[in-house]
Tab-separated table of C-alpha atoms and ligand atoms in Angstrom:
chain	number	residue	atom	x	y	z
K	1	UNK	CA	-0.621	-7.476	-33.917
K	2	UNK	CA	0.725	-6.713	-37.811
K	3	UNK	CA	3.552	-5.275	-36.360
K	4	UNK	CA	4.547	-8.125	-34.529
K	5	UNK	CA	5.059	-9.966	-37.641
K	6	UNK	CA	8.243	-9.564	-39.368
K	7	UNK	CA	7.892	-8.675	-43.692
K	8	UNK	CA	8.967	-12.151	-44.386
K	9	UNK	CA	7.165	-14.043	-42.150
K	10	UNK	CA	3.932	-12.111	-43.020
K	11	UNK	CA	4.711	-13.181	-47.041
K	12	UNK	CA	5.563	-16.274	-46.208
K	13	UNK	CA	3.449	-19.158	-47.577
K	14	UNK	CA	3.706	-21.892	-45.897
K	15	UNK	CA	4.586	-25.470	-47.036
K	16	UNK	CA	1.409	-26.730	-49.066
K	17	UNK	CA	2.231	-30.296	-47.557
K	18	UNK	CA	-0.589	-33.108	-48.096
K	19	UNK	CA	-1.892	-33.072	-44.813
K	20	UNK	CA	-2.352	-29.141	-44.992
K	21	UNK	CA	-4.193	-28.793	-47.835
K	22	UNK	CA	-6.337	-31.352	-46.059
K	23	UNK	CA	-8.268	-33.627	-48.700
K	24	UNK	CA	-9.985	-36.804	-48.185
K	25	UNK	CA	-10.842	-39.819	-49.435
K	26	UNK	CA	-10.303	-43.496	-49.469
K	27	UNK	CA	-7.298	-43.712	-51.216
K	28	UNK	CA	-4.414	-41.622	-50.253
K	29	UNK	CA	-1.889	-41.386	-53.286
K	30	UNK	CA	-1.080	-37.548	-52.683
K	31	UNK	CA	2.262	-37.645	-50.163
K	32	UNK	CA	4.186	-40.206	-51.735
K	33	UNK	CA	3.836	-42.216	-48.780
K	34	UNK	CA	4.258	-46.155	-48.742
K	35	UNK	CA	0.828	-47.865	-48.716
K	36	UNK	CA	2.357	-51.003	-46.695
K	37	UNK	CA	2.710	-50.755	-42.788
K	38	UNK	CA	4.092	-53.059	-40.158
K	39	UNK	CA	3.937	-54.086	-36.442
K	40	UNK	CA	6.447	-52.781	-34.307
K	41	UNK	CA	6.961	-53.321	-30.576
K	42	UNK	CA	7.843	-50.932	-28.597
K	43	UNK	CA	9.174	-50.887	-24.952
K	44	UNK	CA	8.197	-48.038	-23.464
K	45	UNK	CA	10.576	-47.934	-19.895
K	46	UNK	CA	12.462	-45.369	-19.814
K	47	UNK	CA	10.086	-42.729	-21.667
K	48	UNK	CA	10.942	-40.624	-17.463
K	49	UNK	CA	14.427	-40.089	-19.115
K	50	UNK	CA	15.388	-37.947	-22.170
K	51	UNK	CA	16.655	-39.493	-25.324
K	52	UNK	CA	20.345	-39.646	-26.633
K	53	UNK	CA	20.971	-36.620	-28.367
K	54	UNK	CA	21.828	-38.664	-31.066
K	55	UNK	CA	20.554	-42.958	-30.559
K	56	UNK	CA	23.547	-44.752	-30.378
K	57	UNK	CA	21.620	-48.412	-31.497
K	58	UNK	CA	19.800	-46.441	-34.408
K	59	UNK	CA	23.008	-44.716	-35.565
K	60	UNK	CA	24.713	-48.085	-35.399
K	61	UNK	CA	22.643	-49.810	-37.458
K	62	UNK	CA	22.011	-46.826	-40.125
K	63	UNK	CA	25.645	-47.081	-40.104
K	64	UNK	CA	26.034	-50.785	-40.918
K	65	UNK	CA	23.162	-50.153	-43.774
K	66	UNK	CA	25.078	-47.756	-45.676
K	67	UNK	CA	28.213	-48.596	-44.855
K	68	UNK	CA	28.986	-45.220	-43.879
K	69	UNK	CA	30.992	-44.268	-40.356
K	70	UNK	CA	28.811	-42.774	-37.736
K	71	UNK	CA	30.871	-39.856	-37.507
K	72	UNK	CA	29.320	-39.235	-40.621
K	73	UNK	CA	25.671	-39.435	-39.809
K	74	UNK	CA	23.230	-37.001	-38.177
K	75	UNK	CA	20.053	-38.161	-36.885
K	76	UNK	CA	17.296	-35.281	-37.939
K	77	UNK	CA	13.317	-35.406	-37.113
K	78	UNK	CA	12.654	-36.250	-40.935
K	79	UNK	CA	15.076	-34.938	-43.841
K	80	UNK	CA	12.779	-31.991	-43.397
K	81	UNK	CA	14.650	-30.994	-40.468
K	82	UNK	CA	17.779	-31.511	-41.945
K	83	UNK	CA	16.981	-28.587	-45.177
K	84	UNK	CA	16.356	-26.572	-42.373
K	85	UNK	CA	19.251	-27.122	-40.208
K	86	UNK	CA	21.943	-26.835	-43.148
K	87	UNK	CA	20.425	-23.049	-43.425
K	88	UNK	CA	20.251	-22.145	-40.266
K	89	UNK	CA	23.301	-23.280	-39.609
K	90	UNK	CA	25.051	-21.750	-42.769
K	91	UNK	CA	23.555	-19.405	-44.124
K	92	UNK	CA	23.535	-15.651	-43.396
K	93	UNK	CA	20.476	-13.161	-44.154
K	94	UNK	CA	21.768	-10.714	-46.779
K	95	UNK	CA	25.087	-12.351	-47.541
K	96	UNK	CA	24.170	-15.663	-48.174
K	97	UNK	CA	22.078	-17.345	-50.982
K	98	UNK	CA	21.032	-20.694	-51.503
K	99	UNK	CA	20.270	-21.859	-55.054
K	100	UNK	CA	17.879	-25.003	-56.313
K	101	UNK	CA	16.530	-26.276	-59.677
K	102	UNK	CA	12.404	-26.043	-60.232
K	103	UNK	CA	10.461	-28.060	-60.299
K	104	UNK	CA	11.407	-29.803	-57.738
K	105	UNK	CA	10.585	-29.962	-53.989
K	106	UNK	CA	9.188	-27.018	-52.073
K	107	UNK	CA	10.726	-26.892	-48.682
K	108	UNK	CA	13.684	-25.816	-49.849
K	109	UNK	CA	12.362	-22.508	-50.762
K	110	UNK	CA	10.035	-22.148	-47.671
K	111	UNK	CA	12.719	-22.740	-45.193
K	112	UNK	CA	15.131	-20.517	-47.208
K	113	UNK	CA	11.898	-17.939	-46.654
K	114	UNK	CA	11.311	-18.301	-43.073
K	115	UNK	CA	15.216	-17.053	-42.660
K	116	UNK	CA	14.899	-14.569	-45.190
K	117	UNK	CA	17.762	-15.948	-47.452
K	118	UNK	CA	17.943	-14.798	-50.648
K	119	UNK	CA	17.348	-17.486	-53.281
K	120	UNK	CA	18.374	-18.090	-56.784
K	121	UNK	CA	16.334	-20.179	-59.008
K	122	UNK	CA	17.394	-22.461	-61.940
K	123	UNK	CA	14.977	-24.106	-63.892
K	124	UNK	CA	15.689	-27.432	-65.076
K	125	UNK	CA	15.709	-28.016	-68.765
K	126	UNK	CA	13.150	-29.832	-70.357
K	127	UNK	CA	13.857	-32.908	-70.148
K	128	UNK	CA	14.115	-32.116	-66.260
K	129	UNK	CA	18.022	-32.304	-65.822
K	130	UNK	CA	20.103	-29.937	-64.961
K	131	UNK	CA	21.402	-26.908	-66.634
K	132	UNK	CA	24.622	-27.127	-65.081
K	133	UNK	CA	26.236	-23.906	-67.328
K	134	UNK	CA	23.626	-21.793	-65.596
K	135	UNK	CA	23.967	-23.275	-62.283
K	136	UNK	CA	28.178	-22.689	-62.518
K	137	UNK	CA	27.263	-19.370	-63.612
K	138	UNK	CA	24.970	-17.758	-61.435
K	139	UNK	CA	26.981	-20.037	-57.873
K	140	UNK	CA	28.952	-16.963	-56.990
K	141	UNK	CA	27.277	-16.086	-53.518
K	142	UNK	CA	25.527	-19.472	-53.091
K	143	UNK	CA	26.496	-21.579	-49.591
K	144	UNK	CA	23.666	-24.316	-50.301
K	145	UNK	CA	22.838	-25.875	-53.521
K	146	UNK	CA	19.695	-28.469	-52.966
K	147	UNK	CA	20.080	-31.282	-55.802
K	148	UNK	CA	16.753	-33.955	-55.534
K	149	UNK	CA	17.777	-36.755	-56.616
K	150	UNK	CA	15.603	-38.516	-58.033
K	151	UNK	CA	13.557	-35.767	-58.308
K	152	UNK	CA	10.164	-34.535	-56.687
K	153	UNK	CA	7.623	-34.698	-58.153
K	154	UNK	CA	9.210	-35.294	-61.889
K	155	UNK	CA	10.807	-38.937	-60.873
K	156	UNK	CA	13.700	-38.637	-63.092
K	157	UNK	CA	16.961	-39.537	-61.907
K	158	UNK	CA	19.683	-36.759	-62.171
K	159	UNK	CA	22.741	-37.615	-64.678
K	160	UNK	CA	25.507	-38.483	-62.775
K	161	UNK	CA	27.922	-36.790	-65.099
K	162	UNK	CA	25.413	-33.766	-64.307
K	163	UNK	CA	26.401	-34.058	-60.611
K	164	UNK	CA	30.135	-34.592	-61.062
K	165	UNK	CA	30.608	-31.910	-63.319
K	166	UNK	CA	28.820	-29.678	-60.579
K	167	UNK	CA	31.185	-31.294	-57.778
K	168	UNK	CA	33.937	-30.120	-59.548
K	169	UNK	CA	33.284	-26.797	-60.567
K	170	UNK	CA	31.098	-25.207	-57.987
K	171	UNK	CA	33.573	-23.675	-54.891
K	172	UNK	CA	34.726	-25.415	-52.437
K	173	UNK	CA	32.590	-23.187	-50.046
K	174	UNK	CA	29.385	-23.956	-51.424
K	175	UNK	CA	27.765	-27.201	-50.014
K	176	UNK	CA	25.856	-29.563	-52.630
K	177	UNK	CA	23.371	-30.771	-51.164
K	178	UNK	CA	21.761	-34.027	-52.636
K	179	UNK	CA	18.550	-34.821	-51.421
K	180	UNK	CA	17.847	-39.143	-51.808
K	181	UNK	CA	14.460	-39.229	-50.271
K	182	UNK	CA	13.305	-41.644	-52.934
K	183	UNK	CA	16.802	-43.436	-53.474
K	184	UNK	CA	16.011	-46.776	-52.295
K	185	UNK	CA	13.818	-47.146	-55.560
K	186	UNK	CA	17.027	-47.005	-57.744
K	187	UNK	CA	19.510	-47.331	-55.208
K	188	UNK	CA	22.162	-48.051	-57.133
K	189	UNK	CA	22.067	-44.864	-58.413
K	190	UNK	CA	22.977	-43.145	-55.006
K	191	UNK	CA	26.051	-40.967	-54.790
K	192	UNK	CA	27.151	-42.171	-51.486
K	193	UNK	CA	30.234	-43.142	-53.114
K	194	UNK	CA	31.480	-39.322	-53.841
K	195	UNK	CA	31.262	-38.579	-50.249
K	196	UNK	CA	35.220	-40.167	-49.632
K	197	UNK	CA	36.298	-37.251	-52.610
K	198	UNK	CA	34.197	-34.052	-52.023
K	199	UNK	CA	34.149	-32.705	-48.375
K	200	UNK	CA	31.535	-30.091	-49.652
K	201	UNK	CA	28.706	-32.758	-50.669
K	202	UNK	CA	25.775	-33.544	-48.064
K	203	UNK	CA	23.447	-36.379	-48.565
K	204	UNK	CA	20.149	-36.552	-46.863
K	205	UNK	CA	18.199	-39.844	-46.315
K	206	UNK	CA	14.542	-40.144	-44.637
K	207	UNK	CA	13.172	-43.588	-43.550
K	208	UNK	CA	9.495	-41.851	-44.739
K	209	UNK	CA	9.447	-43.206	-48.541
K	210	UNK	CA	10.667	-46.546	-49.078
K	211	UNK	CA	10.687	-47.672	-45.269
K	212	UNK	CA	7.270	-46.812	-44.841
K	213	UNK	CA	7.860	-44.605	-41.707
K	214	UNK	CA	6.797	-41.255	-42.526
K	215	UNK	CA	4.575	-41.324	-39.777
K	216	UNK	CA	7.577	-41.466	-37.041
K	217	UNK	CA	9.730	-38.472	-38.353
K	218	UNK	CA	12.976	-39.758	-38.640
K	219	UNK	CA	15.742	-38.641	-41.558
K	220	UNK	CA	19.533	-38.945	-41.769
K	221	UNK	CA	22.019	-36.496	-43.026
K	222	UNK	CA	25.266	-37.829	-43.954
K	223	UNK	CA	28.358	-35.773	-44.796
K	224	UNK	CA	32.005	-35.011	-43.669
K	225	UNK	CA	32.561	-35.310	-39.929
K	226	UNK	CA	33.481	-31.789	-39.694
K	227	UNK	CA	30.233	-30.724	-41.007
K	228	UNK	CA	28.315	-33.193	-39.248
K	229	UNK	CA	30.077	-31.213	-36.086
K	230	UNK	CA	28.695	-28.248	-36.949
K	231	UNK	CA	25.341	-29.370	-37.483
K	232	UNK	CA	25.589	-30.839	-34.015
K	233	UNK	CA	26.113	-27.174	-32.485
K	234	UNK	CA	22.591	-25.723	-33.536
K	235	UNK	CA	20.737	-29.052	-33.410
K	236	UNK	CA	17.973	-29.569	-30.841
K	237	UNK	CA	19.436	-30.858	-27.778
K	238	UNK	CA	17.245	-33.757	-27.642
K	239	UNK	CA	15.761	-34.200	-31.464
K	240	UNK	CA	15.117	-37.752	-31.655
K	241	UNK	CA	11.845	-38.911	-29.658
K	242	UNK	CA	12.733	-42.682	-27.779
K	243	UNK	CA	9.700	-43.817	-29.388
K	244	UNK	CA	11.370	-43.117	-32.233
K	245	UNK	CA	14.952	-44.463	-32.308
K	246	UNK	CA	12.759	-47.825	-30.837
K	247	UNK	CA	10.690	-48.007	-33.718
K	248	UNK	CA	13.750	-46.798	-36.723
K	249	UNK	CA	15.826	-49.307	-34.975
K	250	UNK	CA	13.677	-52.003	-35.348
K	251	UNK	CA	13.065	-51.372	-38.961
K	252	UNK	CA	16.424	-51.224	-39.410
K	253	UNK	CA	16.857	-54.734	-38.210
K	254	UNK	CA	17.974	-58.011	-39.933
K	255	UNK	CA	14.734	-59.711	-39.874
K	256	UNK	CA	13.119	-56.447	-41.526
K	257	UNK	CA	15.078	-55.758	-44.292
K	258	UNK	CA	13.719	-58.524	-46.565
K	259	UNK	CA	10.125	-57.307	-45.437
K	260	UNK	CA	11.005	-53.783	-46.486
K	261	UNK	CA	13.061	-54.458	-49.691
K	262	UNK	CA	10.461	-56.900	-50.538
K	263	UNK	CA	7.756	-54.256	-50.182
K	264	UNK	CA	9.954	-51.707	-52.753
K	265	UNK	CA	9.778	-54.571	-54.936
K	266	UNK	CA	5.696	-54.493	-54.741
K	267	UNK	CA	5.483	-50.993	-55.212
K	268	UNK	CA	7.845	-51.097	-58.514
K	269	UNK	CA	6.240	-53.815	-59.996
K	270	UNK	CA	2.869	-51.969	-59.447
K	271	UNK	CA	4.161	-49.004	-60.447
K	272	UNK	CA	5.132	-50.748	-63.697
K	273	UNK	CA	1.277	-52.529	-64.404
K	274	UNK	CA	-0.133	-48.949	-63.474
K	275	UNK	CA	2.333	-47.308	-66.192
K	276	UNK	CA	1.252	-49.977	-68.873
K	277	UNK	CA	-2.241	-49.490	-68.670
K	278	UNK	CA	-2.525	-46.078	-68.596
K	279	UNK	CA	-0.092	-44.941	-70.995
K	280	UNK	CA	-1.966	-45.374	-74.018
K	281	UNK	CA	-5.093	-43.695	-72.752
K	282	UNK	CA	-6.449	-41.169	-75.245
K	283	UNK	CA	-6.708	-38.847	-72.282
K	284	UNK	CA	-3.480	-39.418	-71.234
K	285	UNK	CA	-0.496	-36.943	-72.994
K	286	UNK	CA	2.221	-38.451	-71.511
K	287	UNK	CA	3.920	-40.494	-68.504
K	288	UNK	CA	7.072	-39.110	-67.317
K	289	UNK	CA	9.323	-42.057	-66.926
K	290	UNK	CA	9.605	-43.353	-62.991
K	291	UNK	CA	12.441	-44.225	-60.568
K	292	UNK	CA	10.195	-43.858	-57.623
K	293	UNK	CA	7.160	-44.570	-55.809
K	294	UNK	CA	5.284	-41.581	-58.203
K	295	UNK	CA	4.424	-41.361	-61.825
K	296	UNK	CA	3.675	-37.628	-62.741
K	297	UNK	CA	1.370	-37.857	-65.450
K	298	UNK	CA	0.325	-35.105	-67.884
K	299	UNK	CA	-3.424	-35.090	-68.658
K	300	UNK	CA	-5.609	-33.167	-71.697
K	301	UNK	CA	-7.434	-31.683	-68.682
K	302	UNK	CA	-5.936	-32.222	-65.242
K	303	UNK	CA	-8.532	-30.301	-63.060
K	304	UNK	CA	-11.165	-32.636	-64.563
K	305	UNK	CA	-9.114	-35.619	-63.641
K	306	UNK	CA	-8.225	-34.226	-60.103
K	307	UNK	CA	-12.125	-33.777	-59.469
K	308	UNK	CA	-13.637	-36.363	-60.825
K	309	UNK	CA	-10.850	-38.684	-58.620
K	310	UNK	CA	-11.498	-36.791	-55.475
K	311	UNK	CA	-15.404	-37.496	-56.229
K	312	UNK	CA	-13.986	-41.330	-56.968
K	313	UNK	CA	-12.210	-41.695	-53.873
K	314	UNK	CA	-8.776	-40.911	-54.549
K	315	UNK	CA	-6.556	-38.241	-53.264
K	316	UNK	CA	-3.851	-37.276	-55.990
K	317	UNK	CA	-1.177	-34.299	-56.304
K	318	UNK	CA	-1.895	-31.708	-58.168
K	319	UNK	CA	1.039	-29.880	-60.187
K	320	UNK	CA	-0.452	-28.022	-62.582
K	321	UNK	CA	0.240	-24.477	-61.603
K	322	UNK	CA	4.040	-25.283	-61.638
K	323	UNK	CA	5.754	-23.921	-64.482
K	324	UNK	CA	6.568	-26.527	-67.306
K	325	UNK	CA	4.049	-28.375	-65.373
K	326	UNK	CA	0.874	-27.786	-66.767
K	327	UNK	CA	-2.209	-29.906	-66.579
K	328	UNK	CA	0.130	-32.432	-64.351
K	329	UNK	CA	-0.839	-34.568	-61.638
K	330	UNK	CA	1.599	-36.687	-59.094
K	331	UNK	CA	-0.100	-39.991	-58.131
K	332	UNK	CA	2.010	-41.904	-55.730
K	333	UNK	CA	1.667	-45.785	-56.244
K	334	UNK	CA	-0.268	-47.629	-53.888
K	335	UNK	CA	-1.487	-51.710	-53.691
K	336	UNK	CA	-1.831	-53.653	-56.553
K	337	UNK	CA	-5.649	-53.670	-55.627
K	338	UNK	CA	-5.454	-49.630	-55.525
K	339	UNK	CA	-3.930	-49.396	-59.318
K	340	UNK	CA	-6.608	-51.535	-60.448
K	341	UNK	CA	-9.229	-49.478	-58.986
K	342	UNK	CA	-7.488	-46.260	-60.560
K	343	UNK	CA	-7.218	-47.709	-63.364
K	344	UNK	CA	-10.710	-48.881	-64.060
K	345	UNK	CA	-12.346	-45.115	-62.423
K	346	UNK	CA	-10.077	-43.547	-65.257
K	347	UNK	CA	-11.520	-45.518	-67.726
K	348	UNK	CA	-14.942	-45.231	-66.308
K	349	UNK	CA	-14.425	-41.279	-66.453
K	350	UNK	CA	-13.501	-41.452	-70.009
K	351	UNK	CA	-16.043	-44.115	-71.211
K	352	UNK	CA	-18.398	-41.755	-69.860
K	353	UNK	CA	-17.440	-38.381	-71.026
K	354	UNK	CA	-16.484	-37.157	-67.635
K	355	UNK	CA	-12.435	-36.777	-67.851
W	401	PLP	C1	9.161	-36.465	-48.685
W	401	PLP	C2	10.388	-35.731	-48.979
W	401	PLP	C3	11.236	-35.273	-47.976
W	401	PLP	C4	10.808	-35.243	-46.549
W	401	PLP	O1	11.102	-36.344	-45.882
W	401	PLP	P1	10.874	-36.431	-44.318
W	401	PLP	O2	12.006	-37.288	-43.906
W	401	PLP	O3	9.538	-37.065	-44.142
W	401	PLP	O4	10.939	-35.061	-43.718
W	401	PLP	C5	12.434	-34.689	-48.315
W	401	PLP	N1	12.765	-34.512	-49.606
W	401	PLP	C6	11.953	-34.912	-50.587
W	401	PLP	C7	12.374	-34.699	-51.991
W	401	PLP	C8	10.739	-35.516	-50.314
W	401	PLP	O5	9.916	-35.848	-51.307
């Protein structure tokens, strides 16, 4: 059977998503996931037929959110799929490398993996930005540069003089690639708006953050029509479930947009109490400021804080064996009822010697 298995495949470690790693509890603040949830109809006729290729309702309506044609949209099962498409689709084994700036999100580097594609690695600085000099410097051979913006799992915005300086002086070959998962949370600081001047820049969207959908799988790419063409010659044939256009659809509708916007505006404002009580903890070294639906938080002692949460209830991501990273934890913001309950089992821990 070893033989079957190609070198990289056998190496590969797979993506340590929440689910995988498979802890429990109570409260689940580990996958950045949106504690609120809705009721959606569904009509299931049809489900004897296959889907669109690409929903033309659901790419309609994206298309009226953003503003955005809908020759410029693809429809992707999650913005997962769409990391994985953009190297499939461009990148070559040997030839090609794609490059990305740690820490930041990890499926860039497993999918790169999986097609054995060389990658190149550029820490960010300190303060989490970019180091653009390096970036320009080492961007000879790279097709696909991944930008998270705002980053996972640090939560800082990237500076947008950072990005344009990159649009302008990486080559015209080499596809930036800005990932907006958490956008919504600052979305005014979206670079939608660059899309009309640089044919190389990608932008991928997911409705699994700030719409609360994670559970359906559905992500949008958005980009020049002639890559969006591209894309559309290695895509599934039929990657968007009818259960799912149904459901993105209706979240995408009139009526739901104050629900949803209104529900960013909960998760802000409790992400802004949490942040307030906890930052002067003695145990606490420092809060990383926020423009999403995490805090990272570095701790005296994060693998007493991890454990004594898990024994508490609460699921949390652990960081700490990133580099620069050390002794950090990622806890996504939940209700207002589950930041009060945080709050008081960290103060509990520490009142009684345990964290
Ligand atoms: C969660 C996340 C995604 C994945 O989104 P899906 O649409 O659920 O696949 C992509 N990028 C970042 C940075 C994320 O945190």
């Amino acid at each position: 059977m070893k033989k079957l298995i190609p070198i990289h495949i056998e190496t590969l470690l797979p993506y340590q998503s929440a689910k995988r790693i498979g802890l429990f509890g109570q409260f689940l603040l580990n996958a950045n996931e949106s504690p609120y949830n809705y009721n959606i109809q569904m009509n299931l006729d049809n489900l004897n037929r296959y889907p669109d290729f690409q929903p033309k309702k659901l790419l309609k309506k994206y298309s009226n959110y953003l503003q955005i044609q809908k020759k410029n949209i693809l429809i992707t099962r999650g913005s997962d799929e769409a990391i994985d498409l953009l190297i499939r689709t461009f990148c070559v084994s040997k030839i090609d490398q794609i490059m990305f700036c740690p820490p930041t999100y990890d499926m860039y580097e497993v999918c790169a993996k999986i097609y054995n594609i060389e990658i190149i690695k550029i820490p960010t600085l300190k303060s989490f930005q970019l180091n653009t000099i390096q970036i320009v410097q080492h961007i000879k051979y790279v097709k696909l540069l991944y930008i998270c913006n705002p980053n996972n799992p640090t939560g800082n915005l990237i500076d947008i003089s950072d990005l344009l300086y990159l649009l302008k002086k990486v080559p015209s070959n080499c596809l930036v690639i800005i990932d907006e998962a958490y956008i919504e949370f600052s979305s005014k600081n979206s670079s939608i708006f660059l899309l009309k001047k640089y044919s190389n820049l990608i932008i991928l969207r997911t409705l699994s953050k700030a719409f609360g959908l994670a559970g359906i799988r559905c992500g949008f790419l958005i980009a020049s029509s002639i890559i969006v063409n591209i894309l559309k010659k290695v895509l599934a044939p039929y990657p968007v479930p009818l259960p799912v256009s149904q459901i993105a659809e209706n979240a995408l509708s009139k009526k739901n947009f104050s629900l949803i916007f209104n529900n960013i505006k909960k998760i802000l404002e409790n992400r802004d109490f949490f942040i307030s009580k906890i930052s002067n903890f003695p145990y606490v070294k420092k809060v990383y400021p926020s423009n999403t639906n995490f805090i990272l938080i570095k701790f005296k002692n994060s693998i007493s804080v991890f454990q004594y949460l898990l024994k508490c209830g609460f699921v949390v991501r652990d960081q700490s064996h990133k580099k620069i990273l050390k002794n950090c934890l990622r806890i996504t913001i939940g209700t207002k009822k589950e930041c009060l309950l945080l709050i008081k089992s960290l103060f509990d821990g520490y009142t009684n010697g345990i964290i």
